[in-house]
mmCIF file of C-alpha atoms in Angstrom:
data_model
loop_
_atom_site.group_PDB
_atom_site.id
_atom_site.type_symbol
_atom_site.label_atom_id
_atom_site.label_comp_id
_atom_site.label_asym_id
_atom_site.label_seq_id
_atom_site.Cartn_x
_atom_site.Cartn_y
_atom_site.Cartn_z
ATOM 1 C CA UNK A 1 -72.811 70.937 191.358
ATOM 2 C CA UNK A 2 -72.773 69.396 187.861
ATOM 3 C CA UNK A 3 -69.323 67.936 188.459
ATOM 4 C CA UNK A 4 -70.539 66.495 191.771
ATOM 5 C CA UNK A 5 -73.544 64.898 190.047
ATOM 6 C CA UNK A 6 -71.215 63.367 187.462
ATOM 7 C CA UNK A 7 -68.915 61.973 190.161
ATOM 8 C CA UNK A 8 -71.862 60.556 192.114
ATOM 9 C CA UNK A 9 -73.274 58.861 189.007
ATOM 10 C CA UNK A 10 -69.987 57.453 187.698
ATOM 11 C CA UNK A 11 -68.516 56.308 191.011
ATOM 12 C CA UNK A 12 -71.860 54.951 192.217
ATOM 13 C CA UNK A 13 -72.410 52.981 189.013
ATOM 14 C CA UNK A 14 -68.864 51.608 188.893
ATOM 15 C CA UNK A 15 -68.696 50.613 192.558
ATOM 16 C CA UNK A 16 -72.215 49.152 192.429
ATOM 17 C CA UNK A 17 -71.291 47.045 189.395
ATOM 18 C CA UNK A 18 -68.072 45.835 191.033
ATOM 19 C CA UNK A 19 -69.917 44.726 194.175
ATOM 20 C CA UNK A 20 -72.553 42.979 192.058
ATOM 21 C CA UNK A 21 -69.757 41.065 190.297
ATOM 22 C CA UNK A 22 -68.596 39.659 193.632
ATOM 23 C CA UNK A 23 -72.205 38.742 194.568
ATOM 24 C CA UNK A 24 -72.754 41.517 197.109
ATOM 25 C CA UNK A 25 -75.646 44.032 197.012
ATOM 26 C CA UNK A 26 -74.699 46.936 194.678
ATOM 27 C CA UNK A 27 -75.940 49.433 197.276
ATOM 28 C CA UNK A 28 -72.916 48.578 199.445
ATOM 29 C CA UNK A 29 -70.616 49.667 196.619
ATOM 30 C CA UNK A 30 -72.608 52.874 196.271
ATOM 31 C CA UNK A 31 -72.261 53.539 200.002
ATOM 32 C CA UNK A 32 -68.506 53.033 199.751
ATOM 33 C CA UNK A 33 -68.376 55.405 196.777
ATOM 34 C CA UNK A 34 -70.174 58.047 198.835
ATOM 35 C CA UNK A 35 -67.825 57.608 201.796
ATOM 36 C CA UNK A 36 -64.802 58.059 199.504
ATOM 37 C CA UNK A 37 -66.259 61.113 197.743
ATOM 38 C CA UNK A 38 -67.596 62.722 200.932
ATOM 39 C CA UNK A 39 -66.135 65.450 203.150
ATOM 40 C CA UNK A 40 -64.635 62.949 205.602
ATOM 41 C CA UNK A 41 -62.444 61.312 202.918
ATOM 42 C CA UNK A 42 -61.508 62.777 199.508
ATOM 43 C CA UNK A 43 -63.943 65.726 199.831
ATOM 44 C CA UNK A 44 -64.743 65.877 196.106
ATOM 45 C CA UNK A 45 -68.425 66.821 196.375
ATOM 46 C CA UNK A 46 -69.682 70.388 196.218
ATOM 47 C CA UNK A 47 -71.354 71.572 199.430
ATOM 48 C CA UNK A 48 -74.433 72.634 197.418
ATOM 49 C CA UNK A 49 -75.234 69.017 196.522
ATOM 50 C CA UNK A 50 -74.845 67.957 200.146
ATOM 51 C CA UNK A 51 -77.214 70.738 201.221
ATOM 52 C CA UNK A 52 -80.051 69.274 199.137
ATOM 53 C CA UNK A 53 -79.183 65.615 199.724
ATOM 54 C CA UNK A 54 -82.160 65.147 202.065
ATOM 55 C CA UNK A 55 -84.567 66.199 199.291
ATOM 56 C CA UNK A 56 -82.840 63.941 196.762
ATOM 57 C CA UNK A 57 -83.058 61.000 199.159
ATOM 58 C CA UNK A 58 -86.761 61.708 199.682
ATOM 59 C CA UNK A 59 -87.342 61.615 195.917
ATOM 60 C CA UNK A 60 -85.683 58.187 195.760
ATOM 61 C CA UNK A 61 -87.950 56.911 198.540
ATOM 62 C CA UNK A 62 -91.033 58.204 196.696
ATOM 63 C CA UNK A 63 -89.970 56.435 193.491
ATOM 64 C CA UNK A 64 -89.516 53.016 195.122
ATOM 65 C CA UNK A 65 -92.802 53.286 197.079
ATOM 66 C CA UNK A 66 -94.666 54.274 193.911
ATOM 67 C CA UNK A 67 -93.207 51.266 192.141
ATOM 68 C CA UNK A 68 -94.212 49.016 195.050
ATOM 69 C CA UNK A 69 -97.764 50.367 194.950
ATOM 70 C CA UNK A 70 -98.103 49.798 191.199
ATOM 71 C CA UNK A 71 -96.826 46.222 191.552
ATOM 72 C CA UNK A 72 -98.967 45.233 194.532
ATOM 73 C CA UNK A 73 -101.914 42.886 193.942
ATOM 74 C CA UNK A 74 -104.487 43.391 196.694
ATOM 75 C CA UNK A 75 -106.234 40.089 195.975
ATOM 76 C CA UNK A 76 -103.026 38.153 196.573
ATOM 77 C CA UNK A 77 -102.334 40.196 199.688
ATOM 78 C CA UNK A 78 -105.754 39.385 201.160
ATOM 79 C CA UNK A 79 -104.881 35.676 201.116
ATOM 80 C CA UNK A 80 -102.954 36.315 204.343
ATOM 81 C CA UNK A 81 -105.588 38.541 205.988
ATOM 82 C CA UNK A 82 -104.689 39.218 209.610
ATOM 83 C CA UNK A 83 -101.056 38.185 209.111
ATOM 84 C CA UNK A 84 -100.597 40.739 206.315
ATOM 85 C CA UNK A 85 -101.902 43.498 208.593
ATOM 86 C CA UNK A 86 -99.684 42.456 211.512
ATOM 87 C CA UNK A 87 -96.602 42.394 209.266
ATOM 88 C CA UNK A 88 -97.108 46.120 208.647
ATOM 89 C CA UNK A 89 -96.367 47.151 212.232
ATOM 90 C CA UNK A 90 -95.731 44.292 214.703
ATOM 91 C CA UNK A 91 -92.085 43.528 213.674
ATOM 92 C CA UNK A 92 -91.246 47.248 213.778
ATOM 93 C CA UNK A 93 -92.777 47.588 217.257
ATOM 94 C CA UNK A 94 -90.749 44.606 218.461
ATOM 95 C CA UNK A 95 -87.551 46.124 217.072
ATOM 96 C CA UNK A 96 -88.197 49.549 218.599
ATOM 97 C CA UNK A 97 -88.844 47.831 221.932
ATOM 98 C CA UNK A 98 -85.517 46.030 221.575
ATOM 99 C CA UNK A 99 -83.827 49.356 220.878
ATOM 100 C CA UNK A 100 -85.338 50.898 224.018
ATOM 101 C CA UNK A 101 -83.917 47.987 226.038
ATOM 102 C CA UNK A 102 -80.457 47.707 224.434
ATOM 103 C CA UNK A 103 -79.426 51.192 223.222
ATOM 104 C CA UNK A 104 -79.215 52.878 226.669
ATOM 105 C CA UNK A 105 -76.955 50.049 227.871
ATOM 106 C CA UNK A 106 -74.760 49.727 224.777
ATOM 107 C CA UNK A 107 -74.547 53.331 223.535
ATOM 108 C CA UNK A 108 -75.518 55.351 226.600
ATOM 109 C CA UNK A 109 -78.540 56.981 224.931
ATOM 110 C CA UNK A 110 -81.574 58.284 226.776
ATOM 111 C CA UNK A 111 -84.938 56.600 226.236
ATOM 112 C CA UNK A 112 -86.189 59.270 223.856
ATOM 113 C CA UNK A 113 -82.920 59.172 221.886
ATOM 114 C CA UNK A 114 -83.229 55.385 221.758
ATOM 115 C CA UNK A 115 -86.773 55.788 220.433
ATOM 116 C CA UNK A 116 -85.520 58.101 217.665
ATOM 117 C CA UNK A 117 -82.795 55.596 216.771
ATOM 118 C CA UNK A 118 -85.317 52.749 216.905
ATOM 119 C CA UNK A 119 -87.666 54.420 214.433
ATOM 120 C CA UNK A 120 -84.782 54.971 212.015
ATOM 121 C CA UNK A 121 -83.478 51.407 212.255
ATOM 122 C CA UNK A 122 -86.816 49.556 212.493
ATOM 123 C CA UNK A 123 -87.820 49.901 208.825
ATOM 124 C CA UNK A 124 -87.246 47.058 206.379
ATOM 125 C CA UNK A 125 -85.812 48.102 203.011
ATOM 126 C CA UNK A 126 -88.014 48.346 199.886
ATOM 127 C CA UNK A 127 -84.814 48.881 197.868
ATOM 128 C CA UNK A 128 -83.740 45.329 198.701
ATOM 129 C CA UNK A 129 -87.048 43.583 199.385
ATOM 130 C CA UNK A 130 -89.290 44.874 196.568
ATOM 131 C CA UNK A 131 -87.022 43.781 193.658
ATOM 132 C CA UNK A 132 -86.431 40.404 195.356
ATOM 133 C CA UNK A 133 -90.154 39.777 195.877
ATOM 134 C CA UNK A 134 -91.070 40.908 192.358
ATOM 135 C CA UNK A 135 -88.543 38.391 191.053
ATOM 136 C CA UNK A 136 -90.108 35.603 193.155
ATOM 137 C CA UNK A 137 -93.587 36.538 191.911
ATOM 138 C CA UNK A 138 -92.398 36.305 188.309
ATOM 139 C CA UNK A 139 -90.868 32.867 188.998
ATOM 140 C CA UNK A 140 -93.884 31.649 190.997
ATOM 141 C CA UNK A 141 -92.168 30.995 194.339
ATOM 142 C CA UNK A 142 -94.528 31.318 197.315
ATOM 143 C CA UNK A 143 -97.321 32.842 195.237
ATOM 144 C CA UNK A 144 -99.723 30.009 196.127
ATOM 145 C CA UNK A 145 -99.957 31.553 199.610
ATOM 146 C CA UNK A 146 -99.240 35.148 198.586
ATOM 147 C CA UNK A 147 -95.987 35.234 200.569
ATOM 148 C CA UNK A 148 -93.970 37.594 198.294
ATOM 149 C CA UNK A 149 -96.961 39.936 197.996
ATOM 150 C CA UNK A 150 -97.417 39.977 201.765
ATOM 151 C CA UNK A 151 -93.740 40.695 202.372
ATOM 152 C CA UNK A 152 -93.632 43.438 199.724
ATOM 153 C CA UNK A 153 -96.748 45.182 201.053
ATOM 154 C CA UNK A 154 -95.699 44.749 204.669
ATOM 155 C CA UNK A 155 -92.243 46.154 203.954
ATOM 156 C CA UNK A 156 -93.687 49.217 202.233
ATOM 157 C CA UNK A 157 -96.360 50.020 204.841
ATOM 158 C CA UNK A 158 -93.915 49.157 207.636
ATOM 159 C CA UNK A 159 -91.698 51.967 206.329
ATOM 160 C CA UNK A 160 -94.529 54.475 206.387
ATOM 161 C CA UNK A 161 -95.550 53.428 209.919
ATOM 162 C CA UNK A 162 -91.973 53.813 211.164
ATOM 163 C CA UNK A 163 -91.482 57.192 209.452
ATOM 164 C CA UNK A 164 -94.642 58.519 211.130
ATOM 165 C CA UNK A 165 -93.265 57.359 214.492
ATOM 166 C CA UNK A 166 -89.912 58.954 213.660
ATOM 167 C CA UNK A 167 -91.657 62.290 213.071
ATOM 168 C CA UNK A 168 -93.323 62.059 216.490
ATOM 169 C CA UNK A 169 -90.243 61.010 218.473
ATOM 170 C CA UNK A 170 -87.764 63.309 216.711
ATOM 171 C CA UNK A 171 -90.121 66.221 217.372
ATOM 172 C CA UNK A 172 -90.280 65.200 221.015
ATOM 173 C CA UNK A 173 -86.471 64.950 221.237
ATOM 174 C CA UNK A 174 -86.142 68.411 219.728
ATOM 175 C CA UNK A 175 -88.885 70.195 221.667
ATOM 176 C CA UNK A 176 -88.696 68.187 224.863
ATOM 177 C CA UNK A 177 -92.429 67.926 225.439
ATOM 178 C CA UNK A 178 -95.165 65.420 224.649
ATOM 179 C CA UNK A 179 -98.872 64.974 225.270
ATOM 180 C CA UNK A 180 -101.486 62.323 224.619
ATOM 181 C CA UNK A 181 -102.620 64.361 221.605
ATOM 182 C CA UNK A 182 -99.187 63.837 220.015
ATOM 183 C CA UNK A 183 -99.872 60.130 219.579
ATOM 184 C CA UNK A 184 -103.221 60.840 217.920
ATOM 185 C CA UNK A 185 -101.082 62.022 215.005
ATOM 186 C CA UNK A 186 -100.124 58.403 214.253
ATOM 187 C CA UNK A 187 -103.606 57.007 213.381
ATOM 188 C CA UNK A 188 -104.702 60.259 211.742
ATOM 189 C CA UNK A 189 -101.577 60.231 209.560
ATOM 190 C CA UNK A 190 -102.330 56.697 208.420
ATOM 191 C CA UNK A 191 -106.067 57.200 207.832
ATOM 192 C CA UNK A 192 -105.766 60.537 206.040
ATOM 193 C CA UNK A 193 -102.782 59.279 204.062
ATOM 194 C CA UNK A 194 -104.807 56.324 202.793
ATOM 195 C CA UNK A 195 -107.778 58.533 201.916
ATOM 196 C CA UNK A 196 -105.564 61.072 200.148
ATOM 197 C CA UNK A 197 -103.855 58.327 198.143
ATOM 198 C CA UNK A 198 -107.192 56.734 197.263
ATOM 199 C CA UNK A 199 -108.547 60.033 195.968
ATOM 200 C CA UNK A 200 -105.385 60.815 193.993
ATOM 201 C CA UNK A 201 -105.329 57.307 192.494
ATOM 202 C CA UNK A 202 -108.961 57.543 191.405
ATOM 203 C CA UNK A 203 -108.415 60.958 189.803
ATOM 204 C CA UNK A 204 -105.307 59.784 187.933
ATOM 205 C CA UNK A 205 -107.049 56.587 186.792
ATOM 206 C CA UNK A 206 -109.959 58.654 185.445
ATOM 207 C CA UNK A 207 -107.516 60.979 183.688
ATOM 208 C CA UNK A 208 -105.645 58.091 182.054
ATOM 209 C CA UNK A 209 -108.907 56.449 180.996
ATOM 210 C CA UNK A 210 -110.431 59.629 179.554
ATOM 211 C CA UNK A 211 -107.421 60.950 177.662
ATOM 212 C CA UNK A 212 -104.834 59.182 175.547
ATOM 213 C CA UNK A 213 -101.525 59.894 177.281
ATOM 214 C CA UNK A 214 -98.159 58.350 176.498
ATOM 215 C CA UNK A 215 -96.623 56.173 179.214
ATOM 216 C CA UNK A 216 -93.679 58.558 179.647
ATOM 217 C CA UNK A 217 -96.108 61.417 180.289
ATOM 218 C CA UNK A 218 -98.057 59.218 182.725
ATOM 219 C CA UNK A 219 -94.859 58.653 184.705
ATOM 220 C CA UNK A 220 -94.291 62.416 184.912
ATOM 221 C CA UNK A 221 -97.892 62.983 186.028
ATOM 222 C CA UNK A 222 -97.748 60.200 188.650
ATOM 223 C CA UNK A 223 -94.448 61.506 190.013
ATOM 224 C CA UNK A 224 -95.737 65.077 190.120
ATOM 225 C CA UNK A 225 -98.835 63.998 192.032
ATOM 226 C CA UNK A 226 -96.622 61.978 194.394
ATOM 227 C CA UNK A 227 -94.499 65.062 195.101
ATOM 228 C CA UNK A 228 -97.670 67.048 195.804
ATOM 229 C CA UNK A 229 -98.971 64.375 198.184
ATOM 230 C CA UNK A 230 -95.645 64.398 199.995
ATOM 231 C CA UNK A 231 -95.709 68.199 200.213
ATOM 232 C CA UNK A 232 -99.251 68.122 201.657
ATOM 233 C CA UNK A 233 -97.779 66.375 204.712
ATOM 234 C CA UNK A 234 -96.063 69.621 205.703
ATOM 235 C CA UNK A 235 -99.409 71.445 205.795
ATOM 236 C CA UNK A 236 -100.670 69.271 208.657
ATOM 237 C CA UNK A 237 -99.507 70.391 212.072
ATOM 238 C CA UNK A 238 -100.499 69.644 215.645
ATOM 239 C CA UNK A 239 -102.178 66.326 216.406
ATOM 240 C CA UNK A 240 -103.699 65.931 212.923
ATOM 241 C CA UNK A 241 -101.237 64.253 210.593
ATOM 242 C CA UNK A 242 -101.055 63.156 206.971
ATOM 243 C CA UNK A 243 -98.629 60.518 205.697
ATOM 244 C CA UNK A 244 -97.496 61.619 202.262
ATOM 245 C CA UNK A 245 -95.519 58.424 201.674
ATOM 246 C CA UNK A 246 -98.491 56.207 202.525
ATOM 247 C CA UNK A 247 -100.617 58.336 200.184
ATOM 248 C CA UNK A 248 -98.039 57.842 197.425
ATOM 249 C CA UNK A 249 -98.138 54.058 197.750
ATOM 250 C CA UNK A 250 -101.942 53.953 198.069
ATOM 251 C CA UNK A 251 -102.245 56.030 194.912
ATOM 252 C CA UNK A 252 -100.047 53.530 193.057
ATOM 253 C CA UNK A 253 -102.170 50.619 194.299
ATOM 254 C CA UNK A 254 -105.376 52.272 193.038
ATOM 255 C CA UNK A 255 -103.860 53.017 189.627
ATOM 256 C CA UNK A 256 -102.649 49.419 189.384
ATOM 257 C CA UNK A 257 -106.140 48.164 190.226
ATOM 258 C CA UNK A 258 -108.044 50.531 187.918
ATOM 259 C CA UNK A 259 -105.642 50.503 184.959
ATOM 260 C CA UNK A 260 -104.060 47.022 185.013
ATOM 261 C CA UNK A 261 -103.238 47.054 181.296
ATOM 262 C CA UNK A 262 -100.891 50.004 181.738
ATOM 263 C CA UNK A 263 -99.483 49.055 185.149
ATOM 264 C CA UNK A 264 -96.867 46.612 183.906
ATOM 265 C CA UNK A 265 -95.478 49.149 181.431
ATOM 266 C CA UNK A 266 -95.435 51.873 184.085
ATOM 267 C CA UNK A 267 -93.675 49.556 186.548
ATOM 268 C CA UNK A 268 -90.923 48.959 183.990
ATOM 269 C CA UNK A 269 -90.424 52.700 183.574
ATOM 270 C CA UNK A 270 -90.284 53.255 187.330
ATOM 271 C CA UNK A 271 -87.736 50.445 187.557
ATOM 272 C CA UNK A 272 -85.536 52.395 185.152
ATOM 273 C CA UNK A 273 -86.013 55.573 187.188
ATOM 274 C CA UNK A 274 -84.954 53.652 190.293
ATOM 275 C CA UNK A 275 -81.564 52.868 188.724
ATOM 276 C CA UNK A 276 -80.645 56.560 188.906
ATOM 277 C CA UNK A 277 -82.487 57.258 192.176
ATOM 278 C CA UNK A 278 -80.779 54.341 193.932
ATOM 279 C CA UNK A 279 -77.322 55.662 193.063
ATOM 280 C CA UNK A 280 -78.182 59.134 194.354
ATOM 281 C CA UNK A 281 -79.722 57.753 197.539
ATOM 282 C CA UNK A 282 -76.887 55.528 198.696
ATOM 283 C CA UNK A 283 -73.943 57.585 197.474
ATOM 284 C CA UNK A 284 -75.274 60.666 199.245
ATOM 285 C CA UNK A 285 -75.910 58.850 202.523
ATOM 286 C CA UNK A 286 -72.388 57.424 202.317
ATOM 287 C CA UNK A 287 -71.067 60.945 201.881
ATOM 288 C CA UNK A 288 -72.688 61.918 205.199
ATOM 289 C CA UNK A 289 -70.822 59.310 207.241
ATOM 290 C CA UNK A 290 -68.118 60.458 209.637
ATOM 291 C CA UNK A 291 -65.620 57.609 209.316
ATOM 292 C CA UNK A 292 -63.859 58.406 212.590
ATOM 293 C CA UNK A 293 -67.089 58.350 214.558
ATOM 294 C CA UNK A 294 -68.189 55.129 212.847
ATOM 295 C CA UNK A 295 -64.968 53.397 213.890
ATOM 296 C CA UNK A 296 -65.413 54.700 217.417
ATOM 297 C CA UNK A 297 -68.969 53.296 217.661
ATOM 298 C CA UNK A 298 -67.606 49.936 216.507
ATOM 299 C CA UNK A 299 -68.447 46.757 218.361
ATOM 300 C CA UNK A 300 -71.231 48.175 220.549
ATOM 301 C CA UNK A 301 -73.175 49.402 217.501
ATOM 302 C CA UNK A 302 -72.768 46.045 215.738
ATOM 303 C CA UNK A 303 -74.000 44.133 218.802
ATOM 304 C CA UNK A 304 -76.960 46.526 219.001
ATOM 305 C CA UNK A 305 -77.900 45.962 215.340
ATOM 306 C CA UNK A 306 -77.727 42.177 215.678
ATOM 307 C CA UNK A 307 -79.681 42.312 218.926
ATOM 308 C CA UNK A 308 -82.592 44.365 217.587
ATOM 309 C CA UNK A 309 -82.650 42.169 214.459
ATOM 310 C CA UNK A 310 -83.485 39.234 216.730
ATOM 311 C CA UNK A 311 -86.344 41.282 218.187
ATOM 312 C CA UNK A 312 -87.574 42.016 214.634
ATOM 313 C CA UNK A 313 -87.467 38.359 213.615
ATOM 314 C CA UNK A 314 -89.420 37.499 216.764
ATOM 315 C CA UNK A 315 -92.044 40.045 215.713
ATOM 316 C CA UNK A 316 -92.319 38.412 212.287
ATOM 317 C CA UNK A 317 -92.716 34.992 213.896
ATOM 318 C CA UNK A 318 -95.500 36.286 216.161
ATOM 319 C CA UNK A 319 -97.230 37.880 213.144
ATOM 320 C CA UNK A 320 -97.296 34.547 211.294
ATOM 321 C CA UNK A 321 -98.769 32.504 214.166
ATOM 322 C CA UNK A 322 -102.109 30.789 213.473
ATOM 323 C CA UNK A 323 -101.635 31.017 209.701
ATOM 324 C CA UNK A 324 -101.310 28.314 207.042
ATOM 325 C CA UNK A 325 -97.596 29.093 206.645
ATOM 326 C CA UNK A 326 -95.381 26.163 207.564
ATOM 327 C CA UNK A 327 -92.141 26.510 209.523
ATOM 328 C CA UNK A 328 -89.928 26.902 206.428
ATOM 329 C CA UNK A 329 -92.189 29.611 205.011
ATOM 330 C CA UNK A 330 -92.133 31.435 208.353
ATOM 331 C CA UNK A 331 -88.340 31.263 208.429
ATOM 332 C CA UNK A 332 -88.157 32.647 204.898
ATOM 333 C CA UNK A 333 -90.457 35.519 205.884
ATOM 334 C CA UNK A 334 -88.247 36.259 208.889
ATOM 335 C CA UNK A 335 -85.140 36.333 206.668
ATOM 336 C CA UNK A 336 -86.850 38.573 204.098
ATOM 337 C CA UNK A 337 -87.601 41.128 206.826
ATOM 338 C CA UNK A 338 -83.945 41.547 207.824
ATOM 339 C CA UNK A 339 -82.566 43.940 205.130
ATOM 340 C CA UNK A 340 -82.329 47.633 205.934
ATOM 341 C CA UNK A 341 -81.298 50.314 203.472
ATOM 342 C CA UNK A 342 -83.840 52.699 201.955
ATOM 343 C CA UNK A 343 -85.385 54.404 204.981
ATOM 344 C CA UNK A 344 -82.099 54.383 206.899
ATOM 345 C CA UNK A 345 -80.487 56.153 203.934
ATOM 346 C CA UNK A 346 -83.414 58.554 203.550
ATOM 347 C CA UNK A 347 -83.838 59.700 207.175
ATOM 348 C CA UNK A 348 -80.678 58.506 208.932
ATOM 349 C CA UNK A 349 -79.020 61.903 208.623
ATOM 350 C CA UNK A 350 -82.090 63.935 209.656
ATOM 351 C CA UNK A 351 -81.457 63.868 213.446
ATOM 352 C CA UNK A 352 -77.964 65.245 212.780
ATOM 353 C CA UNK A 353 -79.317 68.023 210.550
ATOM 354 C CA UNK A 354 -81.945 68.799 213.229
ATOM 355 C CA UNK A 355 -79.160 69.380 215.750
ATOM 356 C CA UNK A 356 -80.101 66.481 218.030
ATOM 357 C CA UNK A 357 -77.359 65.338 220.390
ATOM 358 C CA UNK A 358 -77.804 61.765 219.196
ATOM 359 C CA UNK A 359 -77.583 62.749 215.501
ATOM 360 C CA UNK A 360 -74.064 61.442 214.861
ATOM 361 C CA UNK A 361 -74.864 58.169 216.629
ATOM 362 C CA UNK A 362 -78.108 57.673 214.696
ATOM 363 C CA UNK A 363 -76.405 58.236 211.328
ATOM 364 C CA UNK A 364 -73.512 55.912 212.183
ATOM 365 C CA UNK A 365 -75.763 53.085 213.382
ATOM 366 C CA UNK A 366 -78.031 53.578 210.346
ATOM 367 C CA UNK A 367 -75.124 53.132 207.930
ATOM 368 C CA UNK A 368 -73.737 50.147 209.842
ATOM 369 C CA UNK A 369 -77.227 48.602 209.796
ATOM 370 C CA UNK A 370 -77.272 48.915 205.993
ATOM 371 C CA UNK A 371 -73.789 47.415 205.654
ATOM 372 C CA UNK A 372 -74.615 44.454 207.916
ATOM 373 C CA UNK A 373 -78.264 43.608 207.203
ATOM 374 C CA UNK A 374 -78.674 44.393 203.480
ATOM 375 C CA UNK A 375 -76.219 41.732 202.242
ATOM 376 C CA UNK A 376 -77.207 39.298 205.016
ATOM 377 C CA UNK A 377 -80.919 39.493 204.254
ATOM 378 C CA UNK A 378 -80.420 39.412 200.472
ATOM 379 C CA UNK A 379 -78.115 36.398 200.779
ATOM 380 C CA UNK A 380 -80.564 34.473 202.994
ATOM 381 C CA UNK A 381 -83.457 35.174 200.604
ATOM 382 C CA UNK A 382 -81.410 33.986 197.620
ATOM 383 C CA UNK A 383 -80.263 30.716 199.192
ATOM 384 C CA UNK A 384 -83.547 29.741 200.885
ATOM 385 C CA UNK A 385 -86.393 30.663 198.513
ATOM 386 C CA UNK A 386 -86.053 27.507 196.376
ATOM 387 C CA UNK A 387 -85.937 25.221 199.402
ATOM 388 C CA UNK A 388 -88.417 26.985 201.672
ATOM 389 C CA UNK A 389 -91.126 28.132 199.220
ATOM 390 C CA UNK A 390 -93.378 26.123 196.930
ATOM 391 C CA UNK A 391 -93.116 26.938 193.240
ATOM 392 C CA UNK A 392 -96.385 27.441 191.393
ATOM 393 C CA UNK A 393 -96.529 27.061 187.615
ATOM 394 C CA UNK A 394 -98.428 29.483 185.413
ATOM 395 C CA UNK A 395 -101.080 26.819 184.728
ATOM 396 C CA UNK A 396 -101.631 26.265 188.438
#
């Protein structure tokens, strides 16, 4: 396993750096490194590391959501009110609807299999969006209307909403039965997740205020509490749910609000943790890809991804109606909601490991979605933010 970890780290870092040099998202290089190292190519990774890859990918998702929570300013988010709330679920619902319409025709999936695929694909990527939006906040682009904050929060909560839906639909696909009580799990997961995160954030804030603790130790404590919150999710069964990921982000928001003087330092440390977590996440998902099956899916899968992306952008446009955002700002928001990577890498392989008939298809489409939308969305954000968003100076 140690040799496999070394190969993942070295190849992921090298390939990520090479792709960055040619102005492509580093995560694409990491994916390629994983494909080369994986069992369907050079087969250099130990099976033991592949057996725990789902847990490692989950850890990476927790780290980026914690960082997003610490960096989120609620006051700035509230500038957009209703629009900010709609951005958390409306675009995802539009995209899942598009998947239900297109996937049966293009890939021959059943409706429930299309729903599972839709909940995997419908999440926007914090791995791409959060760093981009943090950079815009630092430079002052769009901050006069809270646009980067809205996008960052929407992207993070959007992921949690989609993952809760994925849990419901993948369980239905596996067990073959559903009831009205099953859908009660969605609001209960969100509400209890928020309450759990609020409580955890308040307790950690009190701890950090009462005792002098080094920042490195605070990071360990925050991560440990995040792992516990995520584990609590497994204790809730039936129609009562608990979203551990939403609790993780809510906890970070509370800490950022209660202990603002330490938040910036903690965010920097989580950014450094993400460097390692990102490599693990994308190299391991690349290692899960069956190259032959991906080539077979080909054109139909690409058309599907582009088609549901149009549905998603339509959902963003609807969410921004009757707001003070002008047309250019709406277009920028639509572009910023295109990238997919983190959630697709974290849960894309789960249907396959669950033994679902659509598992291979879901994983293949998830990886293709990352390859197509991550660079496209990142590129559009980079070339449009200066022209589409107003820059606010520090004095303003």
